[in-house]
Amino acid sequence: MMVERRIRVLVAKPGLDGHDRGAKVVARALRDAGMEVIYTGLRQTPEMIVSAALQEDVDAIGISILSGAHNTILPRIAELMREQGLEDVRLMVGGIIPDEDIPALKQAGVSAVFQPGASTHEIVDFIRTHARATPTQS
Amino acid sequence: MSKDEGLGSQLQVARHDNPKRAPSSAEMAWQERTLEPALKRSPERQEAFATLSDVPVERLYTAADLPGFDYARELGDPGEYPFTRGVHRTMYRGKLWTMRQFSGFGTPEDTNRRLHYLLDQGQTGLSIAFDLPTLMGYDSDHPLAEGEVGKCGVAVSSLADMETLLAGLPLDRVTTSMTINSPAAMIWAMYLVAAEKSSVSWKNISGTTQNDILKEYIAQKEYIFPPAPSMRLVVDTITFGAREVPRWNPISISGYHIREAGSTAVQELAFTLRDGIEYVEWVVRAGMAVDDFAPRLSFFFNAHNDLFEEIAKYRAARKIWARVMRERFEAKNPRSWMCRFHAQTAGCSLTAQQPYNNVIRTTIQALAAVLGGTQSLHTNSLDEAWALPTEEAVTLALRTQQVLAHEAGVANTVDPLAGSYFVEKLTLDTERACYEYFDRIDAMGGMVAAVEQGYPQKEIHDASYAYQQEVERGEKTIVGVNKYVGEERRPIEILQIDESVARHQGQRLAQLKKTRDAGRVESALQALGAAAGTDPNLMPVILECVRAYATVGEMCDVLRRVFGTYQEPAFR
């Protein structure tokens, strides 16, 4: 029979920054919303993140960046995702992302940007609406 | 008391019972006559009230909340044990707190200009923020530094950068605080050599290196090496400082980052002071007498929104530390008993929405720190939910302190809230809750063991998640975020740091590596590796590396090879 597969999300913290309060709160909120969450831990390179996404067969990747390195890191992740054929996986970012950086990030392949003050409900809703939710046989 | 007894039993003497509230007959009569009819006519706004950290707050505090309150035991006079009222006899009547704005961005030239500007504006101490590559022990040209150079602080890879950063600053007259942890020994060595080269004696320089590695494992996560060798580096800097740089605070034991990671006020206090106990134990075990270094231990706390909760936290901090130092460690010098601290307003309380509201939040938080008796203060700027502050924003933040100091009247008398039933009760309850955490951590075998088990990390995460849920349910109000939300968003100017900083730093490093004495660098780094593998104090070999212009990245690479690196316990 066909069952709805649980949405799988990779939550990752790239770059050198260690401020993981946001990443961990989001990871727990997604779990409480019934999703399967894989949290990578700190200081992941774009290569490590995309390889984990591939291995874990996730539907969405949530990146937390507070350090200002988003313009360097996110386009690189998006590029690696394309190389690996992960076009149908949603790439999202949360953190300190100024308004003026958003158009270029969207252009590069980021589906959603959650700025300071965003609620975990907005993030859950976005994933539920937009992440690939492929029914699987069981 | 012998040193072998557990901390819990040693602190028994300081522990109070939590006596039951015994209202007077007059108070009971008031309740019946006045209060109850009033409550029937118009109930209160909420069923229950609580502090920001969810400590219940009662309607009214009276003498009944402080049965048997003993002035000498609970407060003492200012400048005397247990220092609840402050570490100085006259507090701000004698000398205002040091106004110290944390500052650092871009190249060493950029930050040098900002430091000079702040001194010109009346700031009385310096405080330097380093960028993430520097904090993590990587040079500006390391691949992992890409996109991060100069972004969250100033990029400093070598003595040459430090000399540029400090150019023209009177090192014998200003005190400098440096927020650096894992590579604190290397960055401090650069500061010491910069002083040496400008002919300022180490005996005459003063300042603080944050150097608090335990709170990195607990909260901020900028760790490099595993706990044991990291603690050794801390011990080496403390003992070296005690002998060679007597006016330097070799560590700033920090609750700030613990609170920013989402802890409650009590967790901030308890984990910070328990970290302090851990450091003292390690240095004593390394053979130094407690009174030879304890007077130079300093602390760093957060100043959050809940005015009275914060004031109680600072007052409890002084009282607990005094008792711990005198009773547990048998320190004899009153200066060893003093909890001297820096405070910074809460970055995590700033909102990206309606950023001008942040000026008001910062003012209230700064007021808490002043009423709580801080020794120095950083006030955040209104734009810091978005970026490092512009010069205009940081000037307004400094002016906030100056208005508090000179216009508000709050610096005119010592510990003005003492004797407030509410503040004294909160102070006692904070103290009691803190000792309970000490007991739990003690039972785990101390703070290093607790960190390795992920205990404080889990406690903080649970508190931060509970807070987030309360905000999202509207049980906690954030003006401009979940209440009084405006439609329009007025943009503010924010500081942009582009990749030209990384190119500039890369070129400087390439130039440095061509001009320095490669043989001297090589042998200094070899000596560092050899010393790290054995027992001696590492400061002398690190100083020699620095004098040879070895970089932070080169020194940390050597130590990464000898010490290994740390991975934190998995988050589930």
XYZ file of C-alpha atoms in Angstrom:
710
model
C 0.000 0.000 0.000
C 0.973 3.618 -0.406
C 1.973 5.502 2.726
C 3.024 9.071 3.119
C 6.746 9.050 3.721
C 7.865 11.308 6.547
C 9.546 14.458 5.318
C 13.293 14.263 5.861
C 15.257 17.432 6.537
C 18.966 18.005 6.892
C 19.768 20.869 9.271
C 23.330 22.050 8.812
C 25.639 24.672 10.201
C 28.377 25.608 7.720
C 31.285 27.976 8.204
C 33.357 28.586 11.302
C 30.620 30.058 13.480
C 29.509 28.009 16.479
C 26.301 29.833 17.444
C 23.937 26.874 17.120
C 20.952 28.053 19.189
C 18.844 28.714 16.095
C 19.827 25.534 14.253
C 18.995 23.376 17.255
C 15.695 25.111 17.992
C 14.640 24.676 14.349
C 15.761 21.032 14.320
C 13.657 20.302 17.388
C 10.638 22.186 16.057
C 10.752 20.202 12.818
C 10.964 16.982 14.798
C 8.012 18.048 16.941
C 6.142 18.683 13.678
C 6.672 15.049 12.718
C 9.603 15.369 10.348
C 12.763 13.312 10.405
C 15.683 15.601 11.096
C 19.359 14.958 10.606
C 21.491 17.597 12.312
C 25.031 17.694 10.974
C 26.690 19.491 13.864
C 29.081 22.386 13.423
C 31.586 23.508 10.797
C 30.393 21.566 7.805
C 31.830 22.415 4.415
C 29.442 22.701 1.444
C 30.849 19.376 0.211
C 30.063 17.642 3.520
C 26.543 19.082 3.580
C 25.641 18.018 0.044
C 27.126 14.598 0.537
C 25.092 14.133 3.741
C 21.946 15.287 1.916
C 22.570 12.721 -0.796
C 23.305 9.919 1.631
C 20.332 10.668 3.867
C 17.966 11.098 0.912
C 16.478 14.297 2.328
C 13.670 16.404 0.931
C 14.986 19.709 2.194
C 18.174 21.249 3.524
C 18.048 23.970 6.160
C 21.207 26.001 6.581
C 21.847 28.278 9.565
C 24.273 31.165 9.014
C 24.748 34.127 11.324
C 28.272 35.134 10.419
C 27.868 37.041 7.170
C 29.413 34.256 5.102
C 26.119 33.385 3.363
C 26.996 34.979 0.013
C 30.026 32.701 -0.266
C 28.617 29.499 1.202
C 25.057 29.223 -0.168
C 25.796 29.543 -3.910
C 28.475 26.866 -3.464
C 26.001 24.483 -1.805
C 23.424 25.145 -4.537
C 26.011 24.465 -7.219
C 27.068 21.162 -5.630
C 23.407 20.160 -5.280
C 22.928 20.661 -9.020
C 26.052 18.661 -9.758
C 24.691 15.822 -7.627
C 21.247 15.923 -9.226
C 19.523 17.237 -6.101
C 17.437 19.794 -8.014
C 14.237 18.652 -6.338
C 15.613 19.136 -2.828
C 14.662 22.489 -1.295
C 17.517 24.623 -0.011
C 16.532 27.007 2.783
C 18.545 29.368 4.928
C 17.865 30.971 8.273
C 19.917 33.589 10.046
C 21.189 37.093 9.658
C 20.586 37.671 5.971
C 20.116 41.327 4.964
C 17.245 42.121 2.565
C 19.578 43.242 -0.205
C 21.288 39.843 -0.356
C 18.058 37.894 -0.873
C 17.550 38.342 -4.653
C 21.033 36.998 -5.452
C 20.567 34.048 -3.084
C 17.216 33.178 -4.672
C 18.857 33.481 -8.081
C 21.555 31.065 -6.948
C 18.980 28.445 -5.971
C 17.896 29.182 -2.394
C 14.141 28.537 -2.072
C 13.461 30.335 1.189
C 15.211 32.817 3.456
C 14.103 33.054 7.101
C 15.322 36.247 8.714
C 15.602 37.118 12.422
C 12.208 36.931 14.118
C 10.850 34.209 11.799
C 8.771 31.661 13.675
C 9.345 27.935 13.561
C 5.745 27.617 12.263
C 6.658 29.553 9.125
C 9.540 27.150 8.533
C 7.406 24.056 9.152
C 4.687 25.399 6.844
C 7.142 26.193 4.093
C 8.633 22.712 4.175
C 5.232 21.025 4.283
C 4.088 23.042 1.272
C 7.198 22.958 -0.849
C 9.423 20.015 0.000
C 9.137 17.000 -2.223
C 6.911 14.566 -0.370
C 7.137 11.464 -2.442
C 4.848 8.618 -1.510
C 6.781 5.373 -1.228
C 5.776 1.729 -1.408
C 5.844 -0.271 1.732
C 38.042 22.139 55.761
C 40.086 19.726 53.719
C 40.348 20.135 49.980
C 39.275 16.552 49.431
C 35.750 17.043 50.616
C 33.149 17.471 47.912
C 32.071 20.931 46.939
C 28.503 20.191 47.942
C 29.378 19.465 51.552
C 31.717 22.442 51.724
C 28.977 24.790 50.683
C 26.521 23.448 53.249
C 27.540 26.259 55.541
C 26.474 28.809 52.983
C 23.157 27.203 52.234
C 19.923 28.535 53.634
C 16.672 26.823 54.151
C 13.850 28.209 52.095
C 11.666 29.295 54.980
C 7.926 29.458 54.589
C 6.409 32.855 54.122
C 4.765 34.059 57.318
C 2.598 37.110 56.663
C 1.937 39.431 59.579
C -1.542 39.840 60.975
C -1.635 43.343 59.454
C -0.853 41.910 56.028
C -3.521 39.247 56.411
C -6.027 41.883 57.418
C -5.110 43.962 54.353
C -5.666 40.932 52.141
C -9.128 40.422 53.515
C -10.164 44.067 53.794
C -8.645 45.591 50.682
C -7.174 43.068 48.300
C -9.870 40.464 47.964
C -12.723 42.899 47.179
C -10.457 44.612 44.649
C -9.604 41.336 42.924
C -13.276 40.478 42.733
C -14.050 43.787 41.061
C -11.159 43.647 38.628
C -8.988 40.567 38.273
C -5.321 40.914 37.402
C -4.090 40.936 33.788
C -2.751 37.395 34.043
C -3.265 34.458 36.296
C 0.411 34.245 37.075
C 3.446 36.437 36.555
C 7.027 35.346 36.019
C 10.457 36.732 35.194
C 11.938 36.435 31.719
C 13.503 33.158 32.931
C 10.119 31.911 34.171
C 10.755 32.365 37.876
C 7.324 33.025 39.456
C 6.812 36.584 40.674
C 4.307 37.259 43.474
C 1.945 40.169 43.701
C 3.647 41.724 46.656
C 6.813 41.243 48.649
C 6.972 42.246 52.274
C 9.093 41.594 55.341
C 7.325 38.242 55.495
C 9.406 37.126 52.501
C 12.659 37.719 54.345
C 12.277 36.018 57.716
C 15.431 36.196 59.789
C 17.188 38.332 57.162
C 20.593 39.143 58.581
C 22.223 42.257 57.090
C 25.779 41.196 57.870
C 25.333 37.662 56.554
C 23.312 38.447 53.433
C 24.686 41.819 52.414
C 27.613 43.193 54.355
C 28.841 46.701 53.748
C 30.123 47.755 50.329
C 33.652 46.591 49.666
C 33.405 43.952 52.380
C 32.561 40.274 52.519
C 30.317 38.900 51.047
C 30.264 41.929 48.687
C 26.562 41.666 47.850
C 26.441 45.481 47.841
C 29.467 45.843 45.587
C 33.203 45.218 45.438
C 34.151 48.856 46.052
C 33.397 50.919 49.121
C 32.118 53.979 47.277
C 31.197 52.296 43.971
C 30.412 54.815 41.236
C 30.827 57.812 43.528
C 34.549 57.064 43.447
C 34.883 56.008 39.831
C 32.298 55.320 37.165
C 32.241 51.946 35.470
C 34.535 51.603 32.453
C 32.668 52.276 29.229
C 34.039 49.632 26.931
C 32.480 49.104 23.524
C 33.390 45.787 21.922
C 34.760 46.604 18.528
C 36.416 44.888 15.616
C 35.835 44.446 11.913
C 37.657 44.271 8.623
C 41.389 44.819 8.494
C 43.592 45.803 11.450
C 43.702 49.308 9.902
C 39.871 49.545 9.919
C 39.626 48.531 13.558
C 42.532 50.734 14.617
C 40.622 53.717 13.220
C 37.437 52.688 15.102
C 39.366 52.281 18.386
C 40.874 55.762 18.057
C 37.425 57.148 17.227
C 35.864 55.555 20.333
C 38.579 56.920 22.620
C 38.012 60.369 21.079
C 34.298 60.035 21.906
C 35.003 59.530 25.604
C 35.198 55.744 25.793
C 37.445 54.747 28.682
C 38.635 51.255 27.748
C 39.193 49.185 24.615
C 37.613 45.884 23.694
C 38.637 43.985 20.593
C 36.540 41.510 18.617
C 38.387 39.062 16.357
C 37.014 37.431 13.237
C 36.008 33.778 13.104
C 39.150 32.486 11.376
C 41.273 34.080 14.129
C 38.979 32.686 16.844
C 39.327 29.225 15.314
C 43.102 29.431 14.882
C 43.202 29.826 11.092
C 45.065 32.490 9.157
C 43.179 34.778 6.792
C 44.436 32.793 3.780
C 43.241 29.369 4.983
C 40.587 27.726 2.745
C 38.170 27.465 5.692
C 38.476 31.229 6.192
C 36.827 31.914 2.854
C 33.915 34.322 3.236
C 34.659 34.930 6.928
C 37.708 37.203 6.969
C 37.006 40.433 8.855
C 33.268 39.742 9.024
C 32.555 39.223 12.735
C 35.646 40.966 14.021
C 39.102 42.035 12.993
C 41.436 39.642 11.162
C 44.696 39.104 13.063
C 47.053 36.431 11.817
C 50.411 37.598 13.096
C 52.304 40.086 15.244
C 52.410 42.380 12.200
C 48.595 42.588 12.244
C 48.595 43.188 16.007
C 51.120 46.021 15.641
C 48.887 47.669 13.020
C 45.805 47.125 15.176
C 47.384 48.829 18.190
C 49.245 51.613 16.332
C 49.182 54.898 18.220
C 47.256 53.537 21.212
C 48.750 54.309 24.657
C 49.139 50.734 25.917
C 50.354 51.873 29.329
C 47.273 54.074 29.827
C 44.307 52.228 28.295
C 43.052 48.852 29.419
C 42.380 46.449 26.587
C 39.950 43.572 26.640
C 40.378 40.918 23.964
C 37.642 38.442 23.163
C 39.725 35.451 22.255
C 39.480 31.945 23.642
C 41.001 28.867 21.994
C 44.049 30.780 20.691
C 44.046 33.224 23.641
C 47.645 32.409 24.587
C 48.865 33.303 21.073
C 46.889 36.524 20.738
C 47.871 37.623 24.244
C 51.510 36.882 23.381
C 51.123 39.177 20.361
C 49.790 41.943 22.592
C 52.678 41.431 25.040
C 55.282 41.538 22.287
C 53.628 44.623 20.741
C 53.932 46.319 24.159
C 57.542 45.143 24.480
C 58.373 46.590 21.053
C 56.897 49.951 21.967
C 58.956 49.915 25.182
C 55.983 49.542 27.517
C 56.768 47.237 30.431
C 54.556 44.193 31.033
C 54.262 45.457 34.608
C 52.444 48.540 33.331
C 49.929 47.077 30.940
C 46.463 46.141 31.948
C 43.556 44.429 30.306
C 41.724 41.166 29.949
C 41.870 38.137 27.707
C 38.582 36.249 27.679
C 40.375 32.890 27.619
C 37.332 31.004 28.942
C 37.346 27.712 27.109
C 34.701 25.969 29.221
C 31.929 28.270 28.042
C 33.056 27.568 24.470
C 32.240 23.885 24.915
C 29.042 24.862 26.736
C 27.699 27.628 24.557
C 29.665 29.512 21.939
C 31.397 26.474 20.445
C 34.572 28.157 19.214
C 36.743 25.358 20.545
C 39.739 23.813 18.823
C 41.445 21.329 21.155
C 39.972 18.760 23.586
C 39.188 19.929 27.143
C 42.322 18.711 28.963
C 44.969 20.418 26.780
C 42.707 23.458 26.481
C 42.553 23.699 30.261
C 46.328 23.405 30.356
C 46.632 26.446 28.077
C 44.329 28.368 30.411
C 46.346 27.312 33.460
C 49.594 28.307 31.717
C 48.298 31.792 30.912
C 46.951 32.329 34.434
C 50.186 31.276 36.137
C 52.381 33.153 33.626
C 50.259 36.281 34.080
C 50.451 36.073 37.863
C 54.252 36.093 37.655
C 54.988 38.342 34.682
C 52.005 40.583 33.901
C 50.585 41.358 37.322
C 47.903 43.858 36.251
C 46.440 41.634 33.537
C 43.195 39.697 33.993
C 44.176 36.415 32.323
C 40.602 35.174 32.085
C 37.096 36.551 31.926
C 34.832 33.750 33.073
C 31.826 34.316 30.926
C 28.139 33.802 31.297
C 27.362 36.155 28.443
C 27.479 33.499 25.736
C 25.670 30.950 27.882
C 22.749 33.375 28.162
C 22.907 34.216 24.459
C 22.654 30.500 23.716
C 19.300 30.562 25.460
C 19.925 29.789 29.124
C 17.947 31.193 32.017
C 19.460 33.778 34.353
C 20.121 31.115 36.981
C 21.789 28.784 34.467
C 23.987 31.630 33.276
C 25.083 32.336 36.815
C 25.458 28.734 37.942
C 27.411 27.477 34.922
C 29.671 30.516 34.933
C 30.549 30.339 38.598
C 30.974 26.570 38.386
C 33.370 27.169 35.462
C 35.211 29.564 37.762
C 35.486 26.870 40.428
C 36.863 24.469 37.813
C 39.597 26.915 36.757
C 40.600 27.585 40.356
C 40.812 23.843 41.032
C 43.026 23.284 37.987
C 45.410 26.141 38.789
C 45.676 25.114 42.447
C 46.366 21.555 41.318
C 49.126 22.911 39.067
C 50.797 24.170 42.240
C 49.944 27.853 42.542
C 48.576 29.195 45.833
C 45.057 30.488 45.445
C 45.810 34.020 46.625
C 48.597 34.315 44.063
C 46.172 34.312 41.132
C 42.565 34.564 42.303
C 42.557 38.377 42.690
C 42.962 38.646 38.903
C 40.102 36.346 37.928
C 37.342 38.373 36.305
C 33.820 37.641 35.138
C 31.535 38.623 32.300
C 27.754 38.572 32.506
C 24.841 39.263 30.225
C 22.433 42.134 30.892
C 19.024 41.011 29.698
C 15.571 42.594 29.675
C 14.172 41.623 33.066
C 15.501 44.434 35.227
C 15.104 42.936 38.687
C 16.064 39.402 37.711
C 19.320 40.729 36.320
C 20.081 42.917 39.330
C 19.482 39.948 41.640
C 21.789 37.845 39.469
C 24.727 40.241 39.829
C 24.243 40.629 43.552
C 23.993 36.863 44.030
C 27.098 36.373 41.864
C 29.262 38.455 44.191
C 27.916 36.768 47.279
C 28.331 33.202 45.990
C 31.823 33.780 44.622
C 32.960 35.334 47.897
C 31.735 32.313 49.853
C 33.176 29.799 47.408
C 36.578 31.444 47.467
C 36.737 31.868 51.212
C 35.165 28.610 52.333
C 35.971 26.148 49.577
C 39.389 27.405 48.530
C 40.376 29.012 51.821
C 41.547 32.177 50.105
C 42.793 34.703 52.643
C 43.206 37.814 50.492
C 39.893 39.724 50.314
C 40.687 40.529 46.686
C 40.458 36.793 45.942
C 36.873 36.862 47.187
C 35.729 39.613 44.838
C 33.650 38.873 41.792
C 34.605 41.754 39.513
C 32.697 41.685 36.263
C 32.072 43.202 32.880
C 28.534 43.289 31.521
C 27.197 43.456 28.004
C 23.614 44.076 27.036
C 21.857 41.082 25.485
C 22.505 40.723 21.777
C 19.859 38.014 21.563
C 17.205 40.468 22.771
C 17.725 42.767 19.803
C 15.162 42.593 17.046
C 15.625 43.046 13.345
C 12.089 44.446 13.235
C 11.639 48.042 14.390
C 15.354 48.367 15.194
C 14.959 51.671 17.054
C 13.214 49.731 19.827
C 16.613 48.211 20.515
C 17.845 51.523 21.914
C 15.190 51.261 24.628
C 15.983 47.618 25.392
C 19.667 48.395 25.639
C 18.994 51.293 27.998
C 16.995 49.106 30.389
C 19.631 46.364 30.266
C 22.446 48.829 30.879
C 20.495 50.221 33.827
C 20.300 46.696 35.268
C 24.059 46.265 34.967
C 24.692 49.612 36.671
C 22.204 48.986 39.474
C 23.818 45.554 39.818
C 27.280 47.078 40.305
C 29.178 46.205 37.127
C 32.827 47.235 36.732
C 32.583 47.810 32.991
C 29.881 47.836 30.385
C 29.280 47.369 26.692
C 26.001 48.627 25.293
C 24.838 47.065 22.028
C 23.934 49.176 19.036
C 20.481 49.333 17.500
C 21.582 47.740 14.219
C 23.247 44.634 15.650
C 20.439 42.232 14.805
C 21.564 42.847 11.243
C 25.302 43.454 11.278
C 28.245 44.871 13.142
C 27.375 48.433 14.122
C 27.962 51.549 12.063
C 29.903 54.369 13.671
C 26.702 56.347 14.177
C 24.956 53.448 15.912
C 27.890 52.668 18.194
C 28.139 56.318 19.187
C 24.478 56.315 20.263
C 25.127 53.165 22.303
C 28.039 54.859 24.060
C 25.916 57.964 24.663
C 23.353 55.720 26.378
C 25.963 54.859 29.009
C 26.998 58.481 29.356
C 23.381 59.553 29.976
C 23.005 56.845 32.625
C 26.263 57.889 34.257
C 25.736 61.636 34.258
C 22.015 62.379 34.021
C 19.974 59.562 35.552
C 21.263 59.870 39.108
C 21.822 56.127 39.384
C 25.547 56.442 40.062
C 25.113 58.662 43.101
C 24.694 56.048 45.795
C 25.907 52.500 46.416
C 23.619 49.512 45.676
C 20.424 51.605 45.711
C 18.060 48.618 45.628
C 19.337 46.908 48.769
C 16.558 46.361 51.245
C 13.895 46.070 48.566
C 11.864 43.079 49.694
C 11.548 41.911 46.094
C 15.186 42.350 45.119
C 16.485 40.728 48.292
C 14.112 37.776 47.903
C 15.081 37.321 44.265
C 18.753 37.516 45.231
C 18.305 34.798 47.876
C 16.314 32.566 45.511
C 18.877 33.006 42.729
C 21.641 32.053 45.123
C 19.810 28.943 46.294
C 19.059 27.783 42.740
C 22.696 28.301 41.815
C 23.941 26.054 44.628
C 21.542 23.356 43.454
C 23.215 23.388 40.037
C 26.626 23.228 41.744
C 25.513 20.056 43.525
C 24.383 18.422 40.296
C 27.567 19.302 38.421
C 29.668 18.267 41.369
C 27.963 14.882 41.376
C 28.970 14.462 37.728
C 32.627 14.961 38.644
C 32.998 18.662 37.846
C 32.437 20.921 34.883
C 34.787 19.225 32.400
C 32.977 15.932 33.013
C 29.567 17.629 32.801
C 30.531 19.228 29.484
C 31.715 15.908 28.092
C 28.331 14.438 29.016
C 26.593 17.359 27.288
C 24.769 18.329 30.485
C 24.939 22.141 30.463
C 24.430 22.123 26.677
C 21.189 20.159 27.098
C 19.936 22.363 29.932
C 20.503 25.473 27.837
C 18.901 23.995 24.751
C 15.798 22.984 26.719
C 15.509 26.518 28.103
C 15.960 28.122 24.694
C 13.351 25.846 23.110
C 10.855 26.533 25.893
C 11.417 30.275 25.427
C 10.926 30.072 21.661
C 7.656 28.218 22.155
C 6.434 30.808 24.657
C 7.209 33.562 22.177
C 5.415 31.730 19.386
C 2.349 31.113 21.577
C 2.338 34.794 22.469
C 2.948 34.068 26.150
C 6.047 36.203 26.024
C 5.776 39.502 24.230
C 8.453 40.899 21.957
C 7.382 44.351 20.862
C 7.524 44.668 17.109
C 7.847 40.892 16.598
C 4.780 39.184 18.061
C 2.872 42.275 19.223
C 2.570 45.849 17.939
C 3.868 44.669 14.591
C 4.106 47.478 12.075
C 3.398 46.972 8.411
C 6.143 49.066 6.907
C 9.760 48.209 7.382
C 12.046 51.171 7.502
C 15.498 50.146 6.370
C 18.485 51.251 8.400
C 21.985 51.719 7.139
C 24.150 48.696 7.930
C 27.880 48.107 7.847
C 29.030 46.065 4.864
C 32.296 44.163 4.846
C 33.310 42.835 1.482
C 35.869 40.355 0.249
C 38.520 43.044 -0.319
C 39.451 42.523 3.360
C 40.362 38.900 2.642
C 42.452 39.902 -0.396
C 44.231 42.611 1.593
C 44.974 40.178 4.441
C 46.122 37.504 2.008
C 48.593 39.908 0.446
C 49.885 40.992 3.860
C 50.466 37.371 4.841
C 52.278 36.567 1.588
C 54.496 39.615 2.118
C 55.189 38.659 5.732
C 56.189 35.128 4.809
C 58.723 36.509 2.296
C 60.353 38.937 4.724
C 60.479 37.095 8.062
C 63.386 34.872 9.144
C 62.103 31.461 8.025
C 64.728 29.557 10.041
C 63.785 31.343 13.251
C 60.085 30.651 12.626
C 60.815 26.986 11.966
C 62.814 26.443 15.135
C 60.351 28.403 17.290
C 57.473 26.255 16.029
C 59.499 23.107 16.672
C 60.146 24.241 20.230
C 56.419 24.843 20.668
C 55.617 21.315 19.491
C 58.212 19.823 21.819
C 56.999 21.811 24.823
C 53.355 20.987 24.090
C 54.213 17.289 24.224
C 55.688 17.688 27.702
C 54.944 19.722 30.820
C 56.446 23.220 30.838
C 54.460 26.439 30.741
C 53.806 27.151 27.055
C 53.825 30.948 27.240
C 57.600 31.419 26.806
C 57.717 29.258 23.655
C 54.585 30.912 22.266
C 56.147 34.339 22.873
C 59.214 33.235 20.944
C 57.032 32.065 18.017
C 55.278 35.428 18.034
C 58.538 37.392 18.099
C 59.606 35.398 15.036
C 56.317 36.405 13.331
C 54.898 32.891 13.265
C 51.170 33.116 12.553
C 48.189 32.088 14.670
C 47.433 29.393 12.118
C 50.977 27.992 12.221
C 51.021 27.858 16.021
C 47.561 26.306 16.216
C 48.485 23.747 13.545
C 51.390 22.608 15.699
C 49.090 22.282 18.702
C 46.378 20.572 16.645
C 48.965 17.920 15.771
C 50.039 17.425 19.389
C 46.706 17.900 21.199
C 44.200 16.722 18.586
C 40.882 18.480 17.984
C 37.527 18.308 19.749
C 34.175 17.080 18.458
C 31.187 17.759 20.670
C 28.755 15.057 21.795
C 26.026 14.494 19.184
C 22.808 16.503 19.483
C 19.750 14.308 19.541
